[in-house]
Coordinates of C-alpha atoms in Angstrom, one line a residue:
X264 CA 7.5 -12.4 10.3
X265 CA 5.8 -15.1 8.3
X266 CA 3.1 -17.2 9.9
X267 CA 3.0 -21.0 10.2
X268 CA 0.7 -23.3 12.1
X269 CA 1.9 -25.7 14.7
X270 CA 3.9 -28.8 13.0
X271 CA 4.6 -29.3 9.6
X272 CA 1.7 -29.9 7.6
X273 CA 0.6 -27.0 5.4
X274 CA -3.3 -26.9 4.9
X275 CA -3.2 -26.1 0.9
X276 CA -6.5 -24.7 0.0
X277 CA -8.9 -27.3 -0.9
X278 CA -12.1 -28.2 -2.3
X279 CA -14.3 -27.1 0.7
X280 CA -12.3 -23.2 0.8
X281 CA -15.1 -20.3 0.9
X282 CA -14.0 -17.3 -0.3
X283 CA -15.3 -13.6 -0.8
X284 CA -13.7 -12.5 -3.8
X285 CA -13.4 -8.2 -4.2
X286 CA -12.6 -7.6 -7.5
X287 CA -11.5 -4.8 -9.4
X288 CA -12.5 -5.5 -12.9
X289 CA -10.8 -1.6 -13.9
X290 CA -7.3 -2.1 -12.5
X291 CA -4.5 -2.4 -14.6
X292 CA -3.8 -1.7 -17.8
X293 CA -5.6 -4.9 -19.5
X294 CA -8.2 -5.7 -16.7
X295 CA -9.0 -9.2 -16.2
X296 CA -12.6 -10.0 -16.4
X297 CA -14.2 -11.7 -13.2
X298 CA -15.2 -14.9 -15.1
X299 CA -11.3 -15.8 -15.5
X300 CA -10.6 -15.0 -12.2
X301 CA -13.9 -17.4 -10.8
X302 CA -12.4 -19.8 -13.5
X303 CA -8.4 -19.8 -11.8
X304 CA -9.7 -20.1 -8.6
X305 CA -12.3 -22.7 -8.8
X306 CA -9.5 -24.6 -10.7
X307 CA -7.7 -23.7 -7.5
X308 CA -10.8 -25.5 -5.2
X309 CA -12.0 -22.0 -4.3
X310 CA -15.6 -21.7 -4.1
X311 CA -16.6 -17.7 -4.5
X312 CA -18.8 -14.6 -3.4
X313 CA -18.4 -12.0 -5.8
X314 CA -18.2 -8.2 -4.4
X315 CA -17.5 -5.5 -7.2
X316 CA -15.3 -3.1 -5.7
X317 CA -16.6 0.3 -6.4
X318 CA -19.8 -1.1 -7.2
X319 CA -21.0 -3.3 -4.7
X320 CA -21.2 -2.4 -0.6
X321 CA -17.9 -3.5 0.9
X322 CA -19.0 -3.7 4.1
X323 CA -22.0 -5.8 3.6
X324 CA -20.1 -8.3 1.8
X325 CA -17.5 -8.0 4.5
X326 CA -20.3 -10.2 6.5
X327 CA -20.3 -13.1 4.6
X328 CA -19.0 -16.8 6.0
X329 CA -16.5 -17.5 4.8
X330 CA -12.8 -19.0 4.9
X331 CA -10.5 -15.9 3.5
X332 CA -10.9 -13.0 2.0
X333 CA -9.6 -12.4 -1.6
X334 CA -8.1 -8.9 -2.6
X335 CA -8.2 -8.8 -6.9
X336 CA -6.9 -5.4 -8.3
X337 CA -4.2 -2.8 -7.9
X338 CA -3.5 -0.8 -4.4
X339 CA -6.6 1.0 -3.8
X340 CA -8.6 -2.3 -3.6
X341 CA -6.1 -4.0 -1.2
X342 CA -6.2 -1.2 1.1
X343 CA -9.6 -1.2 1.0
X344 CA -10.3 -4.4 1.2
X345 CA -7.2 -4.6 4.6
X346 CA -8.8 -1.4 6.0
X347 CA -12.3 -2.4 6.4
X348 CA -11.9 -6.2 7.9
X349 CA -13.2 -6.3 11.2
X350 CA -12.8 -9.6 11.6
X351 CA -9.0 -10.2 11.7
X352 CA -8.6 -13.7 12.4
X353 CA -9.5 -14.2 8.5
X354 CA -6.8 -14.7 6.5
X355 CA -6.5 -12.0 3.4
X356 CA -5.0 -13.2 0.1
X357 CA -3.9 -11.0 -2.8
X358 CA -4.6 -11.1 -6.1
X359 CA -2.1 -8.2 -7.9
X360 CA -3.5 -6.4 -10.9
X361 CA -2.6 -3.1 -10.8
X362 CA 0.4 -1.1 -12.2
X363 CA 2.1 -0.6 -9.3
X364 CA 1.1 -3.2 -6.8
X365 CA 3.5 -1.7 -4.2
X366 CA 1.5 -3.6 -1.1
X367 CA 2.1 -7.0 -3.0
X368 CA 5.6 -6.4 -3.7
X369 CA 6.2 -4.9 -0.4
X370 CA 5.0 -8.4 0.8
X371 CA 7.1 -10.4 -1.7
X372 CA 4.8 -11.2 -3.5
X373 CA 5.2 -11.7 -7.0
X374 CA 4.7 -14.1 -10.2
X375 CA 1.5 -14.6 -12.6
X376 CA -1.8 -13.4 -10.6
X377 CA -3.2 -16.9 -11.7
X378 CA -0.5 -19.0 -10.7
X379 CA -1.0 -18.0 -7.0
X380 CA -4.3 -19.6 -5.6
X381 CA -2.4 -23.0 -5.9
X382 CA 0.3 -21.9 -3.7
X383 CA -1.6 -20.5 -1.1
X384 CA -2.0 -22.2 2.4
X385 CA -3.9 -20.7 5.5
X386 CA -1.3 -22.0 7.6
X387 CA 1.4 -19.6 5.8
X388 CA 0.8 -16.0 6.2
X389 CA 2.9 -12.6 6.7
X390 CA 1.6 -9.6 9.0
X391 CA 0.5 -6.3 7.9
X392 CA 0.0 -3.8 10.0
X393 CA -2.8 -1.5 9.4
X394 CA -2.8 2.6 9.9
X395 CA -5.0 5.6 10.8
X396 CA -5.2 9.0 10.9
X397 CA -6.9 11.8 12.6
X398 CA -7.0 15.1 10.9
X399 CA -9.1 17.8 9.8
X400 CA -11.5 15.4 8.0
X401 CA -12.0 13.1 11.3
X402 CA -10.7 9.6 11.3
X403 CA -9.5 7.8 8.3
X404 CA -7.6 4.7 7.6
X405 CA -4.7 3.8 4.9
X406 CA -2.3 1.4 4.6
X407 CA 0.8 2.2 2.5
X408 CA 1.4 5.9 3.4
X409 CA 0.2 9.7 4.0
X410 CA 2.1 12.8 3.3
X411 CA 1.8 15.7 1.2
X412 CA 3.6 17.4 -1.6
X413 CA 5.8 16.3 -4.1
X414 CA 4.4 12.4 -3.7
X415 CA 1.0 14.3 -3.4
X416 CA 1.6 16.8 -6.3
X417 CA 2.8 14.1 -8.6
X418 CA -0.9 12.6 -8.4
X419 CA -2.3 14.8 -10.8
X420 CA -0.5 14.6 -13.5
X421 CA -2.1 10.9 -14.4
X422 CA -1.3 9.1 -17.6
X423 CA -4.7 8.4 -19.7
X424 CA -4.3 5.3 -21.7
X425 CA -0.4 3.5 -20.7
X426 CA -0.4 0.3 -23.2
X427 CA 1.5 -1.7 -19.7
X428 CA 1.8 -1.5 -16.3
X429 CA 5.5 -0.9 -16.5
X430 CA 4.5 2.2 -19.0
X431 CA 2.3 3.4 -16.2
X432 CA 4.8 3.4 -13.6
X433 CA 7.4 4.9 -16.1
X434 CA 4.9 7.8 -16.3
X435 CA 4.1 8.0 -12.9
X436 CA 8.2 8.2 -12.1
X437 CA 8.3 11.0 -15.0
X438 CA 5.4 12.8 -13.5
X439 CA 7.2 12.4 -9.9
X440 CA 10.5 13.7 -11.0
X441 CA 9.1 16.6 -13.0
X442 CA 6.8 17.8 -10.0
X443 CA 10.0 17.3 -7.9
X444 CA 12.3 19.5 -9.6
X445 CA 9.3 21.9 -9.9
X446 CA 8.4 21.6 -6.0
X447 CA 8.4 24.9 -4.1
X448 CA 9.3 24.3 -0.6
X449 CA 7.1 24.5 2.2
X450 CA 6.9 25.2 6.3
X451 CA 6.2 21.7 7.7
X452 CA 6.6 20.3 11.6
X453 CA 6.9 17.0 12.5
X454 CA 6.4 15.6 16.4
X455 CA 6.9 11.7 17.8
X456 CA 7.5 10.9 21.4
X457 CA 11.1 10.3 20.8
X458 CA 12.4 13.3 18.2
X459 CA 11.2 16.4 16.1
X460 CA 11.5 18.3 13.3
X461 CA 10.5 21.4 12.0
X462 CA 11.6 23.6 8.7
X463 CA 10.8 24.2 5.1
X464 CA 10.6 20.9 2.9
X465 CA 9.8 19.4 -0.3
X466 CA 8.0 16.3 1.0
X467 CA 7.0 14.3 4.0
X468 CA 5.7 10.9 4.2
X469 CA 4.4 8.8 7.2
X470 CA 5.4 5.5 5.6
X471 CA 3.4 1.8 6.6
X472 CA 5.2 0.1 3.7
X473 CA 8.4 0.9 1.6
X474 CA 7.1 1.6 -1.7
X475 CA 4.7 4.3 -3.1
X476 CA 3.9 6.1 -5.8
X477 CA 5.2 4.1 -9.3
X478 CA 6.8 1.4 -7.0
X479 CA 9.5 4.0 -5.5
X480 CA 11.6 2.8 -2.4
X481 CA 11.0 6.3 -0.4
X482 CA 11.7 3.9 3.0
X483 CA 14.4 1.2 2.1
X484 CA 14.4 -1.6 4.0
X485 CA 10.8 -0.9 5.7
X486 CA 9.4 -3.8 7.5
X487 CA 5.4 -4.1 7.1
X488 CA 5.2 -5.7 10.6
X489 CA 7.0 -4.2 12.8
X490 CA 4.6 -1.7 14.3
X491 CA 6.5 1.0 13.5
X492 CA 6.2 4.5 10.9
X493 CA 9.0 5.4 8.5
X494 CA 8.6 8.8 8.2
X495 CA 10.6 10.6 5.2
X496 CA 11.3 13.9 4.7
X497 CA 12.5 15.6 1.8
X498 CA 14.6 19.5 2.1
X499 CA 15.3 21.6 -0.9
X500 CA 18.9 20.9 -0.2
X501 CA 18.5 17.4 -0.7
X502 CA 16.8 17.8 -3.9
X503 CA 19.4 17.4 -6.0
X504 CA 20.3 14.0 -4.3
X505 CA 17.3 13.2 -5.0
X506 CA 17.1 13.8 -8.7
X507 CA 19.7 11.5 -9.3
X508 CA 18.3 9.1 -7.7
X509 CA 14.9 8.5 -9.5
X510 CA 17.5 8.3 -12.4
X511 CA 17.2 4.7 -11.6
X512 CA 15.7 4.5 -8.5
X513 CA 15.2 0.4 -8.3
X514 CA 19.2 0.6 -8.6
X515 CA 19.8 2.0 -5.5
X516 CA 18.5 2.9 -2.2
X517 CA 16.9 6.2 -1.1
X518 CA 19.5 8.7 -0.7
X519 CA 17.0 10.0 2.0
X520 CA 17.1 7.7 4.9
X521 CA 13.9 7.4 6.9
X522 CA 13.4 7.9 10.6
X523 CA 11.7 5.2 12.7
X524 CA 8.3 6.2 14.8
X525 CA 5.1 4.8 16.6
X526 CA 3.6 7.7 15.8
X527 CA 3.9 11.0 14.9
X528 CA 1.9 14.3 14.5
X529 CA 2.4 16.3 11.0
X530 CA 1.3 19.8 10.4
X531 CA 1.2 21.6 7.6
X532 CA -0.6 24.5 5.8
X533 CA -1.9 25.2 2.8
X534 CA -0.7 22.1 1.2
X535 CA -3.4 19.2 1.0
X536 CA -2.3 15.8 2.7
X537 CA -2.6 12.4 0.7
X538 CA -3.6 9.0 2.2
X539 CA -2.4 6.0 -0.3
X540 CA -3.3 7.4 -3.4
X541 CA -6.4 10.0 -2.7
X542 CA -7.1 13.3 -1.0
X543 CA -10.0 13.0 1.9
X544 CA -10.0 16.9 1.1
X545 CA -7.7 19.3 -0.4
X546 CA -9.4 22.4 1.3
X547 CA -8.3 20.9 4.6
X548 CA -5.0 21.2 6.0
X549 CA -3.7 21.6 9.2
X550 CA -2.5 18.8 12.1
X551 CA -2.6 14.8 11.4
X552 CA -1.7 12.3 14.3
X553 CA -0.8 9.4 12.4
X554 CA -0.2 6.0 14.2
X555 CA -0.3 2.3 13.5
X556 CA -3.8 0.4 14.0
X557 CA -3.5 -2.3 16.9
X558 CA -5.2 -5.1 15.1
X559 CA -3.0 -6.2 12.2
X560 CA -4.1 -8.8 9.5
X561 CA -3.1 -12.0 8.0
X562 CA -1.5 -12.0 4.4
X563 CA -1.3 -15.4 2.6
X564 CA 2.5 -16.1 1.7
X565 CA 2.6 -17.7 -1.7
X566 CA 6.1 -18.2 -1.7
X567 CA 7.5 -22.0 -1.5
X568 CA 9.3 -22.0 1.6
X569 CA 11.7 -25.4 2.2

């Protein structure tokens, strides 16, 4: 549910705003250098702290005072840059780079990157809940969704050089599909307080968000806020169903609906599990109990609400 402050005025970001600005100058397929983005958003009365992500220490620059926290890049920073605030009162705004951009979209948010600043206000903001996992590799956070094996298989087949982001997510569908009809099954249980499953399947997904992967709606009509899992599962006898679907998957809902859960306890062997878009190990597998964080964050809404 969206945010707003008490009574009608809207505090637009102004000339006094303070932000730390995490910046992926990789992501996408034409990355935009951090210069342009200082340059939109000081045109947008945003005074900056630079952090490279992947470069710089997150969690130092985490520290700094200031007014909001800006994620620039594709997924991985977002995540990142969501996981690691301690200091949720903040407001977090998104800057989406990437090919996919499934945690923007997921949000609503959409448009030209550097038409957004200007509609931000810190009295408008969405909830996203935030996840975590405890598994063979200890603790670890993520924020759109762990599973393992088609979603997880699909990873390594990457695309080198896409010429635009909707090539990249063209290839990443292709590389999907092909690793789905390839996809031998495998033993899988799944436990929540409320139901079960156990038998041989294709795929399973604990699901914080709708979208993953190259922007595919595995969990159709997901709410980000709601405190609440969608966990998918895919059986060989639903592959077919499947199939057909990623045909034109943005056509249609998943023919696969997902089940609702708080939490919920996966195990599987010999198959590596994925959290967003990475491996914490591949030689571990075995039992995840995956649940929803209690402290959610603050999302800046740039859409013009009447």
């Amino acid at each position: 549910m969206p945010g707003v402050a008490d009574g009608r005025i809207q505090h637009f970001i102004g000339a006094s705003m303070r932000a730390l600005l995490v910046h992926n100058s990789n992501a996408g397929t034409h990355p935009i250098s951090r210069n342009k983005i200082i340059s939109v958003l000081g045109g947008a009365g945003i005074e900056t702290v630079y952090c490279a992500h992947g470069d710089d220490d997150l969690t130092k620059a985490m520290k700094a005072s200031v007014d909001l926290v800006i994620a620039a890049g594709g997924d991985g920073t977002v995540a990142d840059v969501v996981s690691a605030r301690e200091d949720v009162s903040l407001p977090i705004a998104i800057l989406p780079l990437g090919g996919s951009n499934n945690i923007a979209h997921a949000l609503g948010i959409d448009g030209q990157w550097h038409d957004l600043p200007r509609r931000w206000s810190i009295d408008r903001w969405t909830r996203l809940d935030r996840c975590e996992a405890d598994g063979p590799w200890g603790c670890k956070t993520f924020l759109e969704s762990l599973g393992s094996g088609v979603l997880t298989d699909s990873f390594k087949e990457s695309e080198e050089e896409p010429a635009s982001p909707a090539e990249k997510r063209a290839n990443g569908r292709a590389s999907f599909q092909a690793a789905l009809a390839e996809a031998r099954p495998f033993h899988c249980a799944v436990a929540t307080d409320e139901w079960t499953w156990e038998g041989d399947c294709l795929m399973v997904e604990a699901m914080n968000i709708g979208l993953a992967g190259s922007r595919l709606a595995f969990a159709h009509g997901a709410v980000p806020d709601d405190g609440l899992l969608d966990v998918v599962i895919i059986t060989p006898e639903q592959r077919d169903d499947l199939l057909r679907w990623m045909k034109r998957p943005d056509d249609w809902p998943c023919p696969v609906p997902p089940h609702k859960a708080a939490s919920v306890r996966i195990t599987v062997h010999d198959r590596p599990f994925r959290l967003d878009d990475r491996s914490p190990n591949e030689d571990l597998t075995g039992t995840v109990d995956v649940r929803v964080r209690r402290t959610w964050v603050r999302i800046l809404d740039p859409k013009e609400h009447a």
